[in-house]
PDB file of C-alpha atoms in Angstrom:
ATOM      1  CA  UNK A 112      32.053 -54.571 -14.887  1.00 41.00           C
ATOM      2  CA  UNK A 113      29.136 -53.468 -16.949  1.00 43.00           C
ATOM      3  CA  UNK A 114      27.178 -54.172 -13.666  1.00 44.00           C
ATOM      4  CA  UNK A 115      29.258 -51.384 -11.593  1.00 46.00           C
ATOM      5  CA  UNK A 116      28.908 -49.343 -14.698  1.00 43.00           C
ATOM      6  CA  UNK A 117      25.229 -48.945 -14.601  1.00 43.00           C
ATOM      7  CA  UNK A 118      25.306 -48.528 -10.648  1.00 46.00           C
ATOM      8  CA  UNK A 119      27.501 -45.763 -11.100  1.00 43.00           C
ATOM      9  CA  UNK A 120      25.097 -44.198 -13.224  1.00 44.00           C
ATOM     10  CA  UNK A 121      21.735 -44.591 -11.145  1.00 46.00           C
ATOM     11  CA  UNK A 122      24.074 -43.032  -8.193  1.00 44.00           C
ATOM     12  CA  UNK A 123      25.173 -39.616 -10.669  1.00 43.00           C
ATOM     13  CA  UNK A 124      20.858 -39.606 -11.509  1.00 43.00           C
ATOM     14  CA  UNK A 125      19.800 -39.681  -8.303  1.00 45.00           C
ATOM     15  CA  UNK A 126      22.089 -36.838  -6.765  1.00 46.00           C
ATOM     16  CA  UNK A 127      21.477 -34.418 -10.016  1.00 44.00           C
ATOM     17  CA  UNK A 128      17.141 -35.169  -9.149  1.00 47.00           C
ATOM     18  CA  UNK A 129      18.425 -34.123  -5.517  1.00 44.00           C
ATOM     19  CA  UNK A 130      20.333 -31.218  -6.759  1.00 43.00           C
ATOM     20  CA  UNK A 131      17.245 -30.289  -9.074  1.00 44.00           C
ATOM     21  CA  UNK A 132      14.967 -30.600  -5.374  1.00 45.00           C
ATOM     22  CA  UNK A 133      17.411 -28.275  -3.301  1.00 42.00           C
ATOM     23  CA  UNK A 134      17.716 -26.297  -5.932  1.00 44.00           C
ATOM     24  CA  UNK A 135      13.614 -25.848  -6.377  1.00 46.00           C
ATOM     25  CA  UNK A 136      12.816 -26.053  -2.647  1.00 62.00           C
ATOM     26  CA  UNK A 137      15.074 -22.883  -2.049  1.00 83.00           C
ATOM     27  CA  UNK A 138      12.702 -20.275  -3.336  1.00 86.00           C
ATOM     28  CA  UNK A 139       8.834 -19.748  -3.245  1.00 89.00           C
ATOM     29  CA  UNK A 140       7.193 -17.586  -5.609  1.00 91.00           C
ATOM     30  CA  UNK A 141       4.615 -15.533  -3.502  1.00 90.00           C
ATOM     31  CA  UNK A 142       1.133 -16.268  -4.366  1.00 92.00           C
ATOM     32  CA  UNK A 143      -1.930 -13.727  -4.283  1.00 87.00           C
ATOM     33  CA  UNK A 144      -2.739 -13.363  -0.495  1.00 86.00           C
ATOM     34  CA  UNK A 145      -0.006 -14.899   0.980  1.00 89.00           C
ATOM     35  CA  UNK A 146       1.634 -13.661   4.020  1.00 88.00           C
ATOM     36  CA  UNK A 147       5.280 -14.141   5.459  1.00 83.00           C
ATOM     37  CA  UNK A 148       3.871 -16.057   8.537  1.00 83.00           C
ATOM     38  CA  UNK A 149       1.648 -18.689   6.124  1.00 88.00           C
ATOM     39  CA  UNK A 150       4.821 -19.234   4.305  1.00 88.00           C
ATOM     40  CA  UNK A 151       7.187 -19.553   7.429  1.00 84.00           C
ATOM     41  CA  UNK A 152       4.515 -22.236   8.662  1.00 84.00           C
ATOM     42  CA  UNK A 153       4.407 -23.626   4.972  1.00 86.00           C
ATOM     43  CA  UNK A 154       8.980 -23.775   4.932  1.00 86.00           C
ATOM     44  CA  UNK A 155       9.462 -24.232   8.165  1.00 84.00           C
ATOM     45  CA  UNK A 156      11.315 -21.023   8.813  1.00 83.00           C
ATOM     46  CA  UNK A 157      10.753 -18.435  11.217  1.00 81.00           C
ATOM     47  CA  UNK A 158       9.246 -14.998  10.082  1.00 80.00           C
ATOM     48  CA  UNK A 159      12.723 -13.253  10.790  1.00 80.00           C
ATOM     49  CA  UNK A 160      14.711 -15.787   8.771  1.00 81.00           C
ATOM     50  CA  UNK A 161      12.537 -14.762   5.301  1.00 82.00           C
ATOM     51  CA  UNK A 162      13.217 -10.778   6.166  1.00 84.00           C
ATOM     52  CA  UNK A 163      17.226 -11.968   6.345  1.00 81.00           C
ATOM     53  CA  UNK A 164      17.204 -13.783   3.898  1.00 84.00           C
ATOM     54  CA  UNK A 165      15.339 -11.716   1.467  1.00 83.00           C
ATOM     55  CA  UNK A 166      16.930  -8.408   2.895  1.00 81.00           C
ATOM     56  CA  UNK A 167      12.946  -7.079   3.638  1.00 83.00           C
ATOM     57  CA  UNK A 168      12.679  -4.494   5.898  1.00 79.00           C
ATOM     58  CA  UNK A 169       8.714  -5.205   6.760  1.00 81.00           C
ATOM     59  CA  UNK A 170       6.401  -7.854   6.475  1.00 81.00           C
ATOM     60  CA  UNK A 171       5.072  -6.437   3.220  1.00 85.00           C
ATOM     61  CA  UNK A 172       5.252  -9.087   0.139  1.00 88.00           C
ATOM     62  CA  UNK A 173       4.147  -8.870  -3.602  1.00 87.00           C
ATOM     63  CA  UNK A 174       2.727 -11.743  -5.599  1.00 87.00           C
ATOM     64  CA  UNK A 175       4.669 -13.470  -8.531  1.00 87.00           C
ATOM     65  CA  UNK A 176       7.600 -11.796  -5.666  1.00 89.00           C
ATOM     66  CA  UNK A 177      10.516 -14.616  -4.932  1.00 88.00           C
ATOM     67  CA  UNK A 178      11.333 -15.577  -1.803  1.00 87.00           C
ATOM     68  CA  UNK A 179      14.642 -17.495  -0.843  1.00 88.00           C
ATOM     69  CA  UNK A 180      13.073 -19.779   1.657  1.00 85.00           C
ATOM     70  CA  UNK A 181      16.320 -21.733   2.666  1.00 80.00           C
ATOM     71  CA  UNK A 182      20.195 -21.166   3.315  1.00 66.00           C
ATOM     72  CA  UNK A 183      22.211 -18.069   5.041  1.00 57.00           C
ATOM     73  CA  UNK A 184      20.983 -14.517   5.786  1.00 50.00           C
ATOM     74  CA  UNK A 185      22.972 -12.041   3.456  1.00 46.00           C
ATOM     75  CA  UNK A 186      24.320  -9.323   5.098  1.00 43.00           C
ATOM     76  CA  UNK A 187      25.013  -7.535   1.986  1.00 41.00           C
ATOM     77  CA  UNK A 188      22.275  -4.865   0.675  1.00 39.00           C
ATOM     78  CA  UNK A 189      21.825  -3.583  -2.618  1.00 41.00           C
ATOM     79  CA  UNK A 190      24.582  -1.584  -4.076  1.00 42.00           C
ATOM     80  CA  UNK A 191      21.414   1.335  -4.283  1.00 54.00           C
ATOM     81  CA  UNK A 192      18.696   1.041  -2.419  1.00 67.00           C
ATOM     82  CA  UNK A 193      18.580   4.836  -1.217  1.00 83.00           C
ATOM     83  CA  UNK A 194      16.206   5.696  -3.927  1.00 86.00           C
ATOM     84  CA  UNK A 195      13.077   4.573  -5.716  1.00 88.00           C
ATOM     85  CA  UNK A 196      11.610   4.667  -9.477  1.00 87.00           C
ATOM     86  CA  UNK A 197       7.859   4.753  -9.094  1.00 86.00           C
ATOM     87  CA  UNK A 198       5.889   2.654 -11.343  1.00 87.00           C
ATOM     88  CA  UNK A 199       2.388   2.762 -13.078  1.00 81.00           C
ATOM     89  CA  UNK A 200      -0.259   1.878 -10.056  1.00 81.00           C
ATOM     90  CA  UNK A 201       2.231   3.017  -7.318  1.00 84.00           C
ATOM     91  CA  UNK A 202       1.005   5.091  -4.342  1.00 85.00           C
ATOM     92  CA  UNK A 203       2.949   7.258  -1.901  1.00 84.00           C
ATOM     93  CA  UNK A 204       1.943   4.905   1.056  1.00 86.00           C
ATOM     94  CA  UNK A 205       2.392   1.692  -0.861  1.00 87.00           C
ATOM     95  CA  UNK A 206       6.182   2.624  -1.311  1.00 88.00           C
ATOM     96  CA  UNK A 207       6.493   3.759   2.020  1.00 85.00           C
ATOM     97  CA  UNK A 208       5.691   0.356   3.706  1.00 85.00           C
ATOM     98  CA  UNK A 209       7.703  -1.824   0.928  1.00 86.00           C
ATOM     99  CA  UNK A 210      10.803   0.704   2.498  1.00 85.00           C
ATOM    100  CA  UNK A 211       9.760   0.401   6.327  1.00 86.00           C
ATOM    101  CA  UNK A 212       9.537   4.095   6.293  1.00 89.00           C
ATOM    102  CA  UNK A 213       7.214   5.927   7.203  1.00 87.00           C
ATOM    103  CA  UNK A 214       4.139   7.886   4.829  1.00 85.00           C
ATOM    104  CA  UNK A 215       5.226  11.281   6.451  1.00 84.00           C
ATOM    105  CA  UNK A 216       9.319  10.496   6.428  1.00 85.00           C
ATOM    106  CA  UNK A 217       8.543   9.837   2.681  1.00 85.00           C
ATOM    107  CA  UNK A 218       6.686  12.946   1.773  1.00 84.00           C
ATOM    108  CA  UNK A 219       9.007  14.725   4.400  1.00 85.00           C
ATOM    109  CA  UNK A 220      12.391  13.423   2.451  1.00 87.00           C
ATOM    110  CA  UNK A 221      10.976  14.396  -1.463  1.00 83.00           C
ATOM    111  CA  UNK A 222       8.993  17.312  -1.082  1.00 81.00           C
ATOM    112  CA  UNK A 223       5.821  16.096  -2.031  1.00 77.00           C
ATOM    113  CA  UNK A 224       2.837  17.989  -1.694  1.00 68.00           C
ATOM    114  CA  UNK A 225      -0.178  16.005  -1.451  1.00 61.00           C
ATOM    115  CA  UNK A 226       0.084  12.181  -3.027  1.00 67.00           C
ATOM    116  CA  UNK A 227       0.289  13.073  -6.189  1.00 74.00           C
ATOM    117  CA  UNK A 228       3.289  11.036  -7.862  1.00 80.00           C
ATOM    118  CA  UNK A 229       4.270  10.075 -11.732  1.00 80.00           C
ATOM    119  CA  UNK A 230       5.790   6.865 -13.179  1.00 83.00           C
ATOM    120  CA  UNK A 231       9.111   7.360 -13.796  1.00 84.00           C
ATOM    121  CA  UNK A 232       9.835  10.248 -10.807  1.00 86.00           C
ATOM    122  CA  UNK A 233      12.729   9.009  -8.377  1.00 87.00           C
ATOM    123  CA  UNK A 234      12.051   9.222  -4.695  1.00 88.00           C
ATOM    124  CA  UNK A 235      14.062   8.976  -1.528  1.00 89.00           C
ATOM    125  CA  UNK A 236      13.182   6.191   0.618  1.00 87.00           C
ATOM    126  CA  UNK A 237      16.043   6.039   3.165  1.00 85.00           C
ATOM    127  CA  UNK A 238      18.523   8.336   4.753  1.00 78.00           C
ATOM    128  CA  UNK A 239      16.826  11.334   3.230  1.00 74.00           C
ATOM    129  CA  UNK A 240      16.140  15.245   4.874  1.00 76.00           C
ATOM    130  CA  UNK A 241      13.455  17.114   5.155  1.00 67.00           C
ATOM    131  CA  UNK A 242      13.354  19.274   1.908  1.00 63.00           C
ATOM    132  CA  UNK A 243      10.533  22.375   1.290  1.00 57.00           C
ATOM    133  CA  UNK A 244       7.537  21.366  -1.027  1.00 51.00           C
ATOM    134  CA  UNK A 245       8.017  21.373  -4.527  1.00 54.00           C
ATOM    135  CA  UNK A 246       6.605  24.650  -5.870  1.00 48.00           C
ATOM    136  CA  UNK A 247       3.883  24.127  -8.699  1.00 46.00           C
ATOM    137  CA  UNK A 248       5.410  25.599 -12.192  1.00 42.00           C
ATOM    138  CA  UNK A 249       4.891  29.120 -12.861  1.00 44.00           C
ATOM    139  CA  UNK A 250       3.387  30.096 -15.968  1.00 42.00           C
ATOM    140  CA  UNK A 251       4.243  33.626 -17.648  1.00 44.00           C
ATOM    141  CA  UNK A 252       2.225  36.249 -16.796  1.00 47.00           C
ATOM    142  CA  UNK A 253      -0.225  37.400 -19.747  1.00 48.00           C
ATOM    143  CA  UNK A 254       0.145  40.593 -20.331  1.00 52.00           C
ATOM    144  CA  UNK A 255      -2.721  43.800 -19.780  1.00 52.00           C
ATOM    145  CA  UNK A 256      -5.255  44.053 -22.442  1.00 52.00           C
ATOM    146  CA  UNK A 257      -5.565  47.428 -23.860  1.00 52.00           C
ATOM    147  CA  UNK A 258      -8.065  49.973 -22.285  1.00 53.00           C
ATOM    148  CA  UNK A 259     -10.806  50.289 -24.616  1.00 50.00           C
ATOM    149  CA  UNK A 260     -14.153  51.999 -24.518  1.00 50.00           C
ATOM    150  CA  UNK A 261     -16.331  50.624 -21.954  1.00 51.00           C
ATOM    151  CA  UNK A 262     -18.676  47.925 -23.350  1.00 52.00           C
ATOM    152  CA  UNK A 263     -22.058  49.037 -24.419  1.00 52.00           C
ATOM    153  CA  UNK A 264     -24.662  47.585 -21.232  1.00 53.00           C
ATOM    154  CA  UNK A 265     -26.180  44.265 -21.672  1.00 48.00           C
ATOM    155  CA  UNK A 266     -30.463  43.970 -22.069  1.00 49.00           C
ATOM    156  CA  UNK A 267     -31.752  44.343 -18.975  1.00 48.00           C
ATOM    157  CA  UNK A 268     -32.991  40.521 -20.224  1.00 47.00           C
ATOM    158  CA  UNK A 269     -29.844  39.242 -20.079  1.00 45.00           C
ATOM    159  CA  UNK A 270     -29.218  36.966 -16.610  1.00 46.00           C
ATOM    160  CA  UNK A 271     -25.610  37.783 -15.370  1.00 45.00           C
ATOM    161  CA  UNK A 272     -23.140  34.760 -15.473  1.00 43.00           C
ATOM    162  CA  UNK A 273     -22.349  33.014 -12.290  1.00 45.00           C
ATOM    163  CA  UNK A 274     -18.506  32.839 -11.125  1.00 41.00           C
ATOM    164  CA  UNK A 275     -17.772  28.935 -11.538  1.00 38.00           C
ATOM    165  CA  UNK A 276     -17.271  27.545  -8.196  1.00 36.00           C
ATOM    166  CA  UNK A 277     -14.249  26.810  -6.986  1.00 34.00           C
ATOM    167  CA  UNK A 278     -12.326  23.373  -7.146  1.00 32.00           C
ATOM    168  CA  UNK A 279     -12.401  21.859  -3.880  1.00 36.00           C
ATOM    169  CA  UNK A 280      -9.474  19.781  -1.938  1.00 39.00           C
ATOM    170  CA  UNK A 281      -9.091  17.108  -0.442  1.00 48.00           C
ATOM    171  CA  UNK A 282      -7.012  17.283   2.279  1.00 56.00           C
ATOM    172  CA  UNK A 283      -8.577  18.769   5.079  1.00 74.00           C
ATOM    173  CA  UNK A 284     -12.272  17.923   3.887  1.00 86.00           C
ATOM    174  CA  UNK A 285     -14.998  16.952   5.827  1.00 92.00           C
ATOM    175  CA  UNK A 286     -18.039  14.671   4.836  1.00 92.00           C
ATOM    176  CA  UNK A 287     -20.457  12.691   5.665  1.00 95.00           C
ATOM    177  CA  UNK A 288     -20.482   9.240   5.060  1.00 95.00           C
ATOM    178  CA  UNK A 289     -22.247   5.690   5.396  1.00 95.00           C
ATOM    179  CA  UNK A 290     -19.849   3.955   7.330  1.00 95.00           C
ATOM    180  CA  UNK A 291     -20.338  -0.106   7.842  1.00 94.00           C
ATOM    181  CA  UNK A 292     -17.619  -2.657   9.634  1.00 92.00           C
ATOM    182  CA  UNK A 293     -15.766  -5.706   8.730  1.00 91.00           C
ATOM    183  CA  UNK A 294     -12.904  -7.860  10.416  1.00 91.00           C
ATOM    184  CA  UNK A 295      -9.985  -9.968   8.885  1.00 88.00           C
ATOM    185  CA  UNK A 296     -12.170 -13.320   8.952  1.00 86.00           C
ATOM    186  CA  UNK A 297     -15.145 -12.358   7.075  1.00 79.00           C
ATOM    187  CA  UNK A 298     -16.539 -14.840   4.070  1.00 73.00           C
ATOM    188  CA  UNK A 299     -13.658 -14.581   1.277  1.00 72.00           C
ATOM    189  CA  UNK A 300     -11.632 -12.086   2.675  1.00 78.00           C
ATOM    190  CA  UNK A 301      -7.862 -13.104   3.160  1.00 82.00           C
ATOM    191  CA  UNK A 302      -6.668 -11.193   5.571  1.00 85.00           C
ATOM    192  CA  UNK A 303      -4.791  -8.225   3.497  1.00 90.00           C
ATOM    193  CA  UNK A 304      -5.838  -5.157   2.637  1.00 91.00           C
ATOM    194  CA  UNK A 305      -5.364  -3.336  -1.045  1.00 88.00           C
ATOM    195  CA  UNK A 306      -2.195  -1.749   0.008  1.00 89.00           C
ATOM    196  CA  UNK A 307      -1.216  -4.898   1.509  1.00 89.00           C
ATOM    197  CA  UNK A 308      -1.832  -4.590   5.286  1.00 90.00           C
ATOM    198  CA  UNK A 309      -1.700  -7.647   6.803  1.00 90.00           C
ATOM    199  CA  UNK A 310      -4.582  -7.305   9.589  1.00 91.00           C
ATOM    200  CA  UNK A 311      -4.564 -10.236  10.853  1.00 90.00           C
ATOM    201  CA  UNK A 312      -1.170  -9.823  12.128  1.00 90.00           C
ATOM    202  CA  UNK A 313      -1.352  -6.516  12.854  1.00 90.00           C
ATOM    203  CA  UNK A 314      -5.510  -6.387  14.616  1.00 90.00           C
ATOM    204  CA  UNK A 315      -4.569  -3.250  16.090  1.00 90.00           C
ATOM    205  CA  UNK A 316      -4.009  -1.202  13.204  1.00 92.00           C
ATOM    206  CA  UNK A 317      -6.968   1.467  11.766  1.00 94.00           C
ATOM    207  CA  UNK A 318      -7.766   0.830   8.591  1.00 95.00           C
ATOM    208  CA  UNK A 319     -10.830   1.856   6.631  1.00 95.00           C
ATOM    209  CA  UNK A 320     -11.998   0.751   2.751  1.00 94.00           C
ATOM    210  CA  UNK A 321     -12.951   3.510   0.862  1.00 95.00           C
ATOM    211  CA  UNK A 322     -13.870   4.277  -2.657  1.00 94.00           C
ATOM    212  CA  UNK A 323     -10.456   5.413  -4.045  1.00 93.00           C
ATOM    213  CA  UNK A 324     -11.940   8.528  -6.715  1.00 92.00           C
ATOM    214  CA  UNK A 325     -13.923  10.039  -3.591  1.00 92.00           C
ATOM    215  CA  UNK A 326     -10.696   9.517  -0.825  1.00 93.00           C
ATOM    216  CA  UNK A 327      -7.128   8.254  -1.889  1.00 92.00           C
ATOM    217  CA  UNK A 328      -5.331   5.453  -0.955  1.00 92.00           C
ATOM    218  CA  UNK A 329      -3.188   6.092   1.819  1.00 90.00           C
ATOM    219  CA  UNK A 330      -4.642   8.942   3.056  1.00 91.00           C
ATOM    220  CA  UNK A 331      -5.006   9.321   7.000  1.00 93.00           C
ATOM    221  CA  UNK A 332      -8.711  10.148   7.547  1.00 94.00           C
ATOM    222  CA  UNK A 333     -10.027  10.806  11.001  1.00 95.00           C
ATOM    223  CA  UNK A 334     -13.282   8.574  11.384  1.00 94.00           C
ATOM    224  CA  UNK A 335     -16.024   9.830  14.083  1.00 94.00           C
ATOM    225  CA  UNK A 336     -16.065   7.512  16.901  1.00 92.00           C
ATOM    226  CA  UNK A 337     -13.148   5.094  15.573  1.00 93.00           C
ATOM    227  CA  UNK A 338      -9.705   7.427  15.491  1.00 93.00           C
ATOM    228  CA  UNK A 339      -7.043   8.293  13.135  1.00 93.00           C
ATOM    229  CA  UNK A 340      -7.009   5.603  10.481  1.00 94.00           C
ATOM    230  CA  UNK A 341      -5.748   5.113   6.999  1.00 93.00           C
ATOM    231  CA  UNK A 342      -7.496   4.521   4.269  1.00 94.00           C
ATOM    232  CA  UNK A 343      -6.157   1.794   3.092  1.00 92.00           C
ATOM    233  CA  UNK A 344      -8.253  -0.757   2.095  1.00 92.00           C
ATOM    234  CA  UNK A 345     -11.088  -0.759  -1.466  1.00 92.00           C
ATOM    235  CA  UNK A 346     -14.636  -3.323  -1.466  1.00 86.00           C
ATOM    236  CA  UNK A 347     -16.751  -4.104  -4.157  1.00 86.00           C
ATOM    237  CA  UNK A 348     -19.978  -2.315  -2.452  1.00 88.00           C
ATOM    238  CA  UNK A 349     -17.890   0.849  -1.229  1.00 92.00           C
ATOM    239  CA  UNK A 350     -18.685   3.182  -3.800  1.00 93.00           C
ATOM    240  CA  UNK A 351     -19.056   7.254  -3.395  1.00 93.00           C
ATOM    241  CA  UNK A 352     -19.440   8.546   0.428  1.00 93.00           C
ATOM    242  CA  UNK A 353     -19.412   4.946   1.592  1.00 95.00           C
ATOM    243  CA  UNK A 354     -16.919   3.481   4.063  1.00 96.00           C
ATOM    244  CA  UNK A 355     -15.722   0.394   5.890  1.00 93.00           C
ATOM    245  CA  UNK A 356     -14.081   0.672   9.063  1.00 95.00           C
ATOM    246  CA  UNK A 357     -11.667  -2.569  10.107  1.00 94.00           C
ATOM    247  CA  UNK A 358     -12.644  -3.840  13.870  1.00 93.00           C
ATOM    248  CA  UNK A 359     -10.797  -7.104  14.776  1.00 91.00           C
ATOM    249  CA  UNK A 360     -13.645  -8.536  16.955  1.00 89.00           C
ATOM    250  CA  UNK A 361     -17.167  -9.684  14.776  1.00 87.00           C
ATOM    251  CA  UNK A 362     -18.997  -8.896  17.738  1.00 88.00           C
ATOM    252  CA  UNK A 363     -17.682  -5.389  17.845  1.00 90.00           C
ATOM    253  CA  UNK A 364     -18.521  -5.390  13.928  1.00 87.00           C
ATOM    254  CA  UNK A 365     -21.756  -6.388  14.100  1.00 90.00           C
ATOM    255  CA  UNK A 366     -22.592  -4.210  16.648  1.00 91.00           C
ATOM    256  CA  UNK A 367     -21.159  -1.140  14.505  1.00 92.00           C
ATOM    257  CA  UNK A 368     -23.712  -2.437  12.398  1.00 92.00           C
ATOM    258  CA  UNK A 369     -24.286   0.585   9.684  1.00 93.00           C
ATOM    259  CA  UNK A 370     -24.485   4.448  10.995  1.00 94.00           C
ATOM    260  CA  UNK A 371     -24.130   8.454   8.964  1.00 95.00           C
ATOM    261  CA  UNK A 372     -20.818   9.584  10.645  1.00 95.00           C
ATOM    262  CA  UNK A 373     -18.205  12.370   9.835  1.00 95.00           C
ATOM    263  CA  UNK A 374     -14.770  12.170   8.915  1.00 95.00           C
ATOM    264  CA  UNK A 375     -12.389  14.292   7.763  1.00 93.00           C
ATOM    265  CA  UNK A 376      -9.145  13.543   5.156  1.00 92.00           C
ATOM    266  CA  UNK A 377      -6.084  14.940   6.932  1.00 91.00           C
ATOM    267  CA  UNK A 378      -3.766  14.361   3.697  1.00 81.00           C
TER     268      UNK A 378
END
């Protein structure tokens, strides 16, 4: 008796330590450079079977994200999921491909005039219309001074002040820059950009690194003898009018090799 007892018991063990493994091998939290294809190879599950099961609508992942890596797709979305809080770091083209919309459907649907955005706003990221810009604030106008006699002339010492220049844009700007080339398998580099761009699943996308304070992340740039790209990748030696274009052959790179080109920031 106390025999079957104590069988009974290593039996009720073992299937709550199999539970416990189920349970655990379900989900994957998404480590820094991951990618859905490593972690389809990694689960043995096809790409498509993580985007059902996870309700993603592109192959864009976070880290510290969780992934259900094992049961049914859900055909059920999120009772919401029409519109967007923007958080601290957020950019316009960052939300765009977490949505699968996109960069000009999402400025398009909210109005936005360049990528200027605040923590806290609410944006439309599906099923939206095209709505006018937001107009900037107006201010009340200050009123007339008072005529008064006309000032007594300066010295003929005195240097007349210069007009402070005006600020400059930066859509539409053109510039010259030191532009240099890298691919998806250099030394150290894992394959995804800043805002997440998987190139090595995607080779044929343009992409250039750029220093962020001179040219803004997402921003489409067209780049003298390479195309319409966006800039959406940083690197620790592009700093000021520097750039690195993305070319998915190292032959092609190297032979880039480092040139003064033009390029002009379209938004």
């Amino acid at each position: 008796m106390k025999k079957q007892i104590v069988t009974l018991t290593a039996i009720a063990a073992l299937s709550v330590g199999a539970a416990t493994t189920a349970s655990a091998s379900s989900s994957y939290t998404v480590q820094s450079g991951d990618t859905l294809w490593e972690i389809s190879q990694d689960k043995n599950v096809s790409v498509e079977s993580l985007k059902g099961l996870n309700n993603l609508s592109s192959d864009l992942i976070l880290p510290n994200q969780e992934l259900k890596v094992d049961g049914q797709a859900s055909s059920e979305t999120k009772a919401d999921n029409s519109t967007y809080t923007v958080k601290s770091g957020d950019t316009l083209f960052k939300i765009a491909s977490a949505h699968g919309i996109s960069l000009d459907s999402l400025i398009s649907w909210n109005g936005v005039s360049g990528h200027l955005i605040y923590p806290g706003e609410q944006l439309v990221v599906k099923g939206g219309t095209a709505v006018a810009e937001k107009a900037p604030a107006k201010t009340a106008a200050a009123p007339a001074p008072a005529k008064s006699a006309a000032p007594a002339p300066a010295p003929a010492s005195a240097p007349a002040e210069k007009a402070p220049a005006a600020a400059s844009t930066q859509s539409g700007k053109t510039m010259t820059v030191s532009a240099t080339a890298y691919t998806a398998y250099c030394a150290g580099c894992s394959g995804t950009t800043a805002t997440g761009i998987d190139l090595r699943s995607n080779p044929n996308q343009k992409v250039i690194a750029v220093d962020p304070s001179v040219i803004p992340l997402g921003s489409k740039v067209w780049v003298e003898g390479y195309g319409e790209a966006i800039a959406g990748d940083t690197g620790g030696a592009i700093k000021g009018n520097k750039i690195d274009v993305f070319i998915p052959s190292q032959g092609e790179a190297l032979q880039w090799g480092r040139k003064n080109i033009t390029i002009k920031v379209l938004n």
